[in-house]
mmCIF file of C-alpha atoms in Angstrom:
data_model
loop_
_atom_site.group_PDB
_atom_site.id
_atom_site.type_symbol
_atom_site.label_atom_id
_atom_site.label_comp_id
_atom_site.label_asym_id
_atom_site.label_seq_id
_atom_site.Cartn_x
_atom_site.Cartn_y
_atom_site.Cartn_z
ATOM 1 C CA UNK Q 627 0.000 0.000 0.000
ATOM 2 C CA UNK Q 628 2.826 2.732 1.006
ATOM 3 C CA UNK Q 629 4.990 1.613 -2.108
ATOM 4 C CA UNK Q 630 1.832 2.489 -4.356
ATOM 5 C CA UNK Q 631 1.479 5.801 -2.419
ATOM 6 C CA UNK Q 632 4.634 6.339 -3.163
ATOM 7 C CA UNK Q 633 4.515 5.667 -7.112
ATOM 8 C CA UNK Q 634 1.488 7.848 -7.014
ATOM 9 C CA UNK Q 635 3.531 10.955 -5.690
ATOM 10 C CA UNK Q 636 6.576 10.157 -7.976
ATOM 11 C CA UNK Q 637 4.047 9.808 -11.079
ATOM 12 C CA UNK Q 638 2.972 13.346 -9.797
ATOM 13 C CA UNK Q 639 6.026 14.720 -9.722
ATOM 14 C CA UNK Q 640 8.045 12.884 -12.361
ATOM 15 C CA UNK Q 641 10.322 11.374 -9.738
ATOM 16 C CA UNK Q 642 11.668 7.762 -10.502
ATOM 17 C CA UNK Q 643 11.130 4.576 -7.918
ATOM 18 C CA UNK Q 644 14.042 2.119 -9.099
ATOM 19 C CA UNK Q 645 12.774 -1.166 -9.532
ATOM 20 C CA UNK Q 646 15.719 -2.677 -10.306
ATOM 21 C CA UNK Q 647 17.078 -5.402 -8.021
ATOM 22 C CA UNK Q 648 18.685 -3.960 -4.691
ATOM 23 C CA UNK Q 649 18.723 -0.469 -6.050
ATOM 24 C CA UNK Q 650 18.181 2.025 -3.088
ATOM 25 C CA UNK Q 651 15.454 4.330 -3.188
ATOM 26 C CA UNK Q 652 15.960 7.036 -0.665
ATOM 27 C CA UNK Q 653 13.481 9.080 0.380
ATOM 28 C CA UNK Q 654 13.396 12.411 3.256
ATOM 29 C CA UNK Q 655 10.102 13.060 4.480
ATOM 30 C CA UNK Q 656 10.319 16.524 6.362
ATOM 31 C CA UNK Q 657 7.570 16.510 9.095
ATOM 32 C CA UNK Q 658 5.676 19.174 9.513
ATOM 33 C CA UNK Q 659 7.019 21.813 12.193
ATOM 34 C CA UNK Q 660 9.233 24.670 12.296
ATOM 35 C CA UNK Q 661 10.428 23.906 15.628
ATOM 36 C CA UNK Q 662 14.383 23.432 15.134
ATOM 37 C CA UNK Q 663 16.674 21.212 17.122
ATOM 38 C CA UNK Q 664 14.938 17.501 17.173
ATOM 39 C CA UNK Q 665 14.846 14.580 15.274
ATOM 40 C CA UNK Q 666 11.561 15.112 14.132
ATOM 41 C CA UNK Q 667 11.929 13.873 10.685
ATOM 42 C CA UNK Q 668 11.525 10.394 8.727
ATOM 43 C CA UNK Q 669 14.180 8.787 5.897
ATOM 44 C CA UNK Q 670 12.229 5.607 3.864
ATOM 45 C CA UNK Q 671 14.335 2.992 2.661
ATOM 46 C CA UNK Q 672 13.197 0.551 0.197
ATOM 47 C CA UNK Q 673 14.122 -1.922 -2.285
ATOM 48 C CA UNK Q 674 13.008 -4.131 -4.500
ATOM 49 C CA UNK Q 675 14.481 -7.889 -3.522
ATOM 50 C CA UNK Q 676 12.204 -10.098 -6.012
ATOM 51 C CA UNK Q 677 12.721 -9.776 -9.625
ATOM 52 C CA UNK Q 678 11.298 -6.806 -11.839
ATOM 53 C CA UNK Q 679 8.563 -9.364 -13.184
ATOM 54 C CA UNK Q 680 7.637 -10.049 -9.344
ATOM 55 C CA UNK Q 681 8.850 -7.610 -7.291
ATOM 56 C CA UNK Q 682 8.998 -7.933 -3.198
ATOM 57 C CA UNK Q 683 9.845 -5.158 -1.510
ATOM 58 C CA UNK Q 684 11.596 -4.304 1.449
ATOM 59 C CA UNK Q 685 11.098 -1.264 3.517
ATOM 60 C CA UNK Q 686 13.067 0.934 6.369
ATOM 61 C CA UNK Q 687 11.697 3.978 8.419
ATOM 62 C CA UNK Q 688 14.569 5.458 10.331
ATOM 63 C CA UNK Q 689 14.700 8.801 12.479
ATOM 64 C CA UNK Q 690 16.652 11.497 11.737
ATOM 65 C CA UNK Q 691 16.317 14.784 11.099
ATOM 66 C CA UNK Q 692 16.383 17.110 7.750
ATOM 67 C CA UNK Q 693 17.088 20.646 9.067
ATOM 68 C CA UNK Q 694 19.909 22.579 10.728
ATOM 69 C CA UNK Q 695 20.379 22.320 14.607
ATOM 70 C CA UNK Q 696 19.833 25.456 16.459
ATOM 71 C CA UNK Q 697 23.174 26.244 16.886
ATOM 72 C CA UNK Q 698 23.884 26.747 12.796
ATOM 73 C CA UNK Q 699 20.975 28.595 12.795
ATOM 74 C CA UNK Q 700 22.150 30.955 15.472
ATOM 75 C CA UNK Q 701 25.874 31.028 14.123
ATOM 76 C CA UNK Q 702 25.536 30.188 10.195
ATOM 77 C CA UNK Q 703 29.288 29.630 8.396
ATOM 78 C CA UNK Q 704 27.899 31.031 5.568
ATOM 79 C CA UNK Q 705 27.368 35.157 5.145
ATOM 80 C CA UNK Q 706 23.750 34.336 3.207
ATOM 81 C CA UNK Q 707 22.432 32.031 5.990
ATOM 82 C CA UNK Q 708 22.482 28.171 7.431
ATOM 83 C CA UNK Q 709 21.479 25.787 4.248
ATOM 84 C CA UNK Q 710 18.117 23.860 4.803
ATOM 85 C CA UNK Q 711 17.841 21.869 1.901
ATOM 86 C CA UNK Q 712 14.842 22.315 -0.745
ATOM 87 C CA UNK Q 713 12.435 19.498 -1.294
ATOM 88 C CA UNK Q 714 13.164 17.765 -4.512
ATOM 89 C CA UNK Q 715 14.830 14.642 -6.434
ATOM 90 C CA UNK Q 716 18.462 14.389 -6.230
ATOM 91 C CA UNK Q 717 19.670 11.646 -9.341
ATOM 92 C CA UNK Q 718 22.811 10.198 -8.859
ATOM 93 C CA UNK Q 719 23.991 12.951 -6.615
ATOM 94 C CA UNK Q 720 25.413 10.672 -3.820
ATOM 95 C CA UNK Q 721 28.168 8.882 -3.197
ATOM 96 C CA UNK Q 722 29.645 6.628 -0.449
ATOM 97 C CA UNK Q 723 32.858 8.847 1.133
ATOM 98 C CA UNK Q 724 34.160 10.009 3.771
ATOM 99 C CA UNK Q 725 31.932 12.682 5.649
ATOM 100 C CA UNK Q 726 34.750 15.224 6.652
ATOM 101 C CA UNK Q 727 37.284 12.880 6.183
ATOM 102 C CA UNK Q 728 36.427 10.943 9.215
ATOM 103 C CA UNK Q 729 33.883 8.187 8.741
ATOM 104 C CA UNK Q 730 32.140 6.579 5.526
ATOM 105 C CA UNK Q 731 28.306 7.944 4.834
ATOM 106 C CA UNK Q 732 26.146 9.108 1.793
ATOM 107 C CA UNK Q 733 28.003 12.693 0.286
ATOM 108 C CA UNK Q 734 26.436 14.600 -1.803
ATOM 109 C CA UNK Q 735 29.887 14.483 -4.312
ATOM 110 C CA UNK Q 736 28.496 14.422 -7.839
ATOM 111 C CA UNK Q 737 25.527 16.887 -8.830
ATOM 112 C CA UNK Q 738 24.620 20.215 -7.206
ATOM 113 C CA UNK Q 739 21.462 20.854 -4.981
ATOM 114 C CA UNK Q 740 19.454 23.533 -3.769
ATOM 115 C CA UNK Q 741 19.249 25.049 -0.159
ATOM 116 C CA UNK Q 742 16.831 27.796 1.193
ATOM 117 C CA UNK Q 743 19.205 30.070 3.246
ATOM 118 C CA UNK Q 744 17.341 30.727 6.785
ATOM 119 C CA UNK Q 745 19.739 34.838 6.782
ATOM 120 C CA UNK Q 746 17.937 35.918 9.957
ATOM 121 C CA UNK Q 747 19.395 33.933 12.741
ATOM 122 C CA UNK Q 748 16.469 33.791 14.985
ATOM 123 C CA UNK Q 749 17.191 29.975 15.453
ATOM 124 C CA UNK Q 750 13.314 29.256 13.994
ATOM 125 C CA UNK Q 751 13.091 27.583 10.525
ATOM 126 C CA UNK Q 752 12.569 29.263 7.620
ATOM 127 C CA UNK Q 753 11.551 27.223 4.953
ATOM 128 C CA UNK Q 754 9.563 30.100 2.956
ATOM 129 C CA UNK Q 755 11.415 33.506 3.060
ATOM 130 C CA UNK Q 756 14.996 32.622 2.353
ATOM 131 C CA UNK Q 757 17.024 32.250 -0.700
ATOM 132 C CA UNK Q 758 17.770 29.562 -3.314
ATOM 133 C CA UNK Q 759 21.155 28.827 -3.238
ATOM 134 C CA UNK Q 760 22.239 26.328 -5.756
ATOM 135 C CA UNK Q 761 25.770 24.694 -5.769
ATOM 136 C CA UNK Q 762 27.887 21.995 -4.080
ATOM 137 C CA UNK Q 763 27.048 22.765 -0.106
ATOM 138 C CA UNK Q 764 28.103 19.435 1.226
ATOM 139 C CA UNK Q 765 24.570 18.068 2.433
ATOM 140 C CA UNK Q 766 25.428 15.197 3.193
ATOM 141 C CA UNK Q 767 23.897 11.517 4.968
ATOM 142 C CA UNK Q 768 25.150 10.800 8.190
ATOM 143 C CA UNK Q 769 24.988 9.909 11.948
ATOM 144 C CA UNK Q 770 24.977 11.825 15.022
ATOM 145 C CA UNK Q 771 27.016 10.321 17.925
ATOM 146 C CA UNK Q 772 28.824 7.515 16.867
ATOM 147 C CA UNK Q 773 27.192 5.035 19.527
ATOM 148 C CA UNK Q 774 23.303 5.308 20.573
ATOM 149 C CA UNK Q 775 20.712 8.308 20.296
ATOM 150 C CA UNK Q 776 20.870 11.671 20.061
ATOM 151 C CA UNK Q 777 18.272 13.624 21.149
ATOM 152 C CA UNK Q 778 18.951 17.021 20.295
ATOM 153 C CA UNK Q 779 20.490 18.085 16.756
ATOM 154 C CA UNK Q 780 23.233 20.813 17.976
ATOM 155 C CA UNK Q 781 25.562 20.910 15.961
ATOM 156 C CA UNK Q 782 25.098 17.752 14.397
ATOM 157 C CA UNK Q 783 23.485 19.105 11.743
ATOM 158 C CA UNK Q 784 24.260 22.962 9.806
ATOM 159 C CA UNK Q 785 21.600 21.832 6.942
ATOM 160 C CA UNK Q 786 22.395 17.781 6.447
ATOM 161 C CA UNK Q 787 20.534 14.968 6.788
ATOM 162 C CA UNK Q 788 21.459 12.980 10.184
ATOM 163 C CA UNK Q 789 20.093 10.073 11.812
ATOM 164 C CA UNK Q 790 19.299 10.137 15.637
ATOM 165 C CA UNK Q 791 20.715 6.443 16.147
ATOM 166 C CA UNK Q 792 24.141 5.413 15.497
ATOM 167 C CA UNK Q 793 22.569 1.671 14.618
ATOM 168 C CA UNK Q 794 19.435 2.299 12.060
ATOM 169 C CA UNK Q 795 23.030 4.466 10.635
ATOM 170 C CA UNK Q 796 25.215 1.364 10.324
ATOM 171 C CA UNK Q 797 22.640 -1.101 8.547
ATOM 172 C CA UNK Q 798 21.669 2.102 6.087
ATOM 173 C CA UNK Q 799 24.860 1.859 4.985
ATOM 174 C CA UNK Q 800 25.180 -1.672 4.519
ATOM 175 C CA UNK Q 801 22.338 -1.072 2.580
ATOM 176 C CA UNK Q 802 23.981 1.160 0.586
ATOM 177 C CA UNK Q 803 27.449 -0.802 0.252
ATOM 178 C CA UNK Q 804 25.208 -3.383 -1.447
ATOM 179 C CA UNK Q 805 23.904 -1.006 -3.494
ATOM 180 C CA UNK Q 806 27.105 0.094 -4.809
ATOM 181 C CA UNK Q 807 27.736 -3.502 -4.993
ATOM 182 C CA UNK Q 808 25.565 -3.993 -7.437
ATOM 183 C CA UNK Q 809 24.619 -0.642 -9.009
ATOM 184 C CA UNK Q 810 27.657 1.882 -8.701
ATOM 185 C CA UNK Q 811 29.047 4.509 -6.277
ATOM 186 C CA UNK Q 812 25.822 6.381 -7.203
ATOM 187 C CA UNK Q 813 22.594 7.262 -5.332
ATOM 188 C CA UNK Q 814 19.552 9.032 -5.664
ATOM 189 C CA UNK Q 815 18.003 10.937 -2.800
ATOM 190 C CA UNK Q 816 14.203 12.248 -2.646
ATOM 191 C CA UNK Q 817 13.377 14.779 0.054
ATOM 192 C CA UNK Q 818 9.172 15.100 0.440
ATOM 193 C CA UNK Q 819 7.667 18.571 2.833
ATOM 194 C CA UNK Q 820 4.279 17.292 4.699
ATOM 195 C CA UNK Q 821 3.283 20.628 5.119
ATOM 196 C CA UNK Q 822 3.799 20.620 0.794
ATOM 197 C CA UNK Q 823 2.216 17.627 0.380
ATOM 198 C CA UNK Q 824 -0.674 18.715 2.790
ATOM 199 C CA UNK Q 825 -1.468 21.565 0.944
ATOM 200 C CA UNK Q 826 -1.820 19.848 -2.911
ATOM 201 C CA UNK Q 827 -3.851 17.639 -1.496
ATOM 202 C CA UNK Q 828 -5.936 20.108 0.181
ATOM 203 C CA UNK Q 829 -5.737 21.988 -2.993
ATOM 204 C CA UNK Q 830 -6.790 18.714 -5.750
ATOM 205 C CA UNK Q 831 -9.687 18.377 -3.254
ATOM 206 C CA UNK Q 832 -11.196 21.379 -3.531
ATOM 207 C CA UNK Q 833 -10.798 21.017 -7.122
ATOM 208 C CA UNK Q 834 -12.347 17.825 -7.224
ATOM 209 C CA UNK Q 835 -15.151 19.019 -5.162
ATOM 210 C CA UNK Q 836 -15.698 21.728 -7.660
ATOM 211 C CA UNK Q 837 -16.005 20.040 -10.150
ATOM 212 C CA UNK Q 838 -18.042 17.405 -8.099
ATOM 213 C CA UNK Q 839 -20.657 20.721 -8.053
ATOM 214 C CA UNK Q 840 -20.172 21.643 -11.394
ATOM 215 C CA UNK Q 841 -21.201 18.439 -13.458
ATOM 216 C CA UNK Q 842 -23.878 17.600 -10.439
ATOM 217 C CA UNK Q 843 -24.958 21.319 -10.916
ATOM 218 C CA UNK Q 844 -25.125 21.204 -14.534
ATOM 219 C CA UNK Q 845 -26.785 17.690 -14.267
ATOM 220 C CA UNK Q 846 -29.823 19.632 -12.589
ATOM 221 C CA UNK Q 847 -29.748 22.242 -14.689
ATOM 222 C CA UNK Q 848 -30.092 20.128 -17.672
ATOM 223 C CA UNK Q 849 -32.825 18.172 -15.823
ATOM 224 C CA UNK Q 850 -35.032 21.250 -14.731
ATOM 225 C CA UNK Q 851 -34.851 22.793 -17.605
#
């Protein structure tokens, strides 16, 4: 049921679900609150491990979160603002290396993205009033603390996408080394918005309902008359 959801939004969108054998598909789902500094967020995992003629899919949910901590917000390294990265569908823009040269994780090493840059440092999200930024800004996949949870995002994160436990981190990227296994040293990423999402469906249903009125409207008219 979720992996037809899921087609459903990518058919919307013109996003691609991989069907291919073992071939990650990654996907962000950004929950739906401003409120900085927690792990408030979702990544899906999933895979197909049948064949394309019968696929069987497999399927992760893992915490993490997809903004900046407070602390980046409050003391951005960049002079336009702390990078929170813009929903979309990033193709072959990952690759497995080192995440500032100290541990292996999913870089973003081979395409650009785009990042809204939050300029006012109020340490409160802002996903609608900043700046497109597009160019190589090092949002990467990673961990927090390198054993457990994490409960707060800190410093952890100045716009990347970080897991709260070291664990569900470890078997994502075993995931992904059989990935590259089989596919490459290449990986997609999808990042979703709720509140987006919320809001075209709120929007296709009041267009459905008017047009609900408008052909059961006309069909009285045409009756009456």
């Amino acid at each position: 049921m979720i992996i037809r959801r899921i087609k459903n939004i990518a058919r919307q969108r013109g996003y691609v679900v991989y069907e291919e054998p073992y071939k990650l598909n990654i996907w962000g789902i950004r929950a739906n609150s401003t409120t900085p500094n927690s792990f408030d967020d979702e990544i899906h995992v999933f895979t197909n491990i049948g064949t394309p003629q019968k696929p069987n899919w497999a399927y992760w949910v893992f915490q993490i979160t997809t903004d900046p901590g407070t602390y980046w917000l409050s003391n951005p390294t960049n002079a336009k603002g702390t990078a929170i990265l813009k929903p979309g569908q990033f193709v072959d823009t990952y690759k497995i290396d080192k995440h500032r040269g100290k541990y292996y994780a999913l870089c973003q090493r081979l395409k650009k993205v785009t990042v809204i840059r939050d300029y006012d440092r109020d340490a409160v999200l802002d996903f609608y009033n900043g700046k497109e930024d597009l160019g190589w800004h090092g949002i990467n996949i990673h961990r927090a603390r390198k054993v457990g949870e994490t409960y707060t995002v800190d410093r952890f994160s100045a716009g990347c996408q970080v897991f709260k436990n070291a664990a569900d981190f470890q078997f994502f990227m075993k995931l992904c080394e059989l990935h590259r296994k089989v596919h490459g040293n290449k990986f997609t990423y999808t990042l979703l918005d709720k509140r987006m999402e919320f809001r075209r469906s709120l929007k296709q249903i009041t267009i459905a309902s008017a047009l609900v009125g408008l052909v059961f409207g006309g069909y009285f008219l045409i009756k009456n008359d």
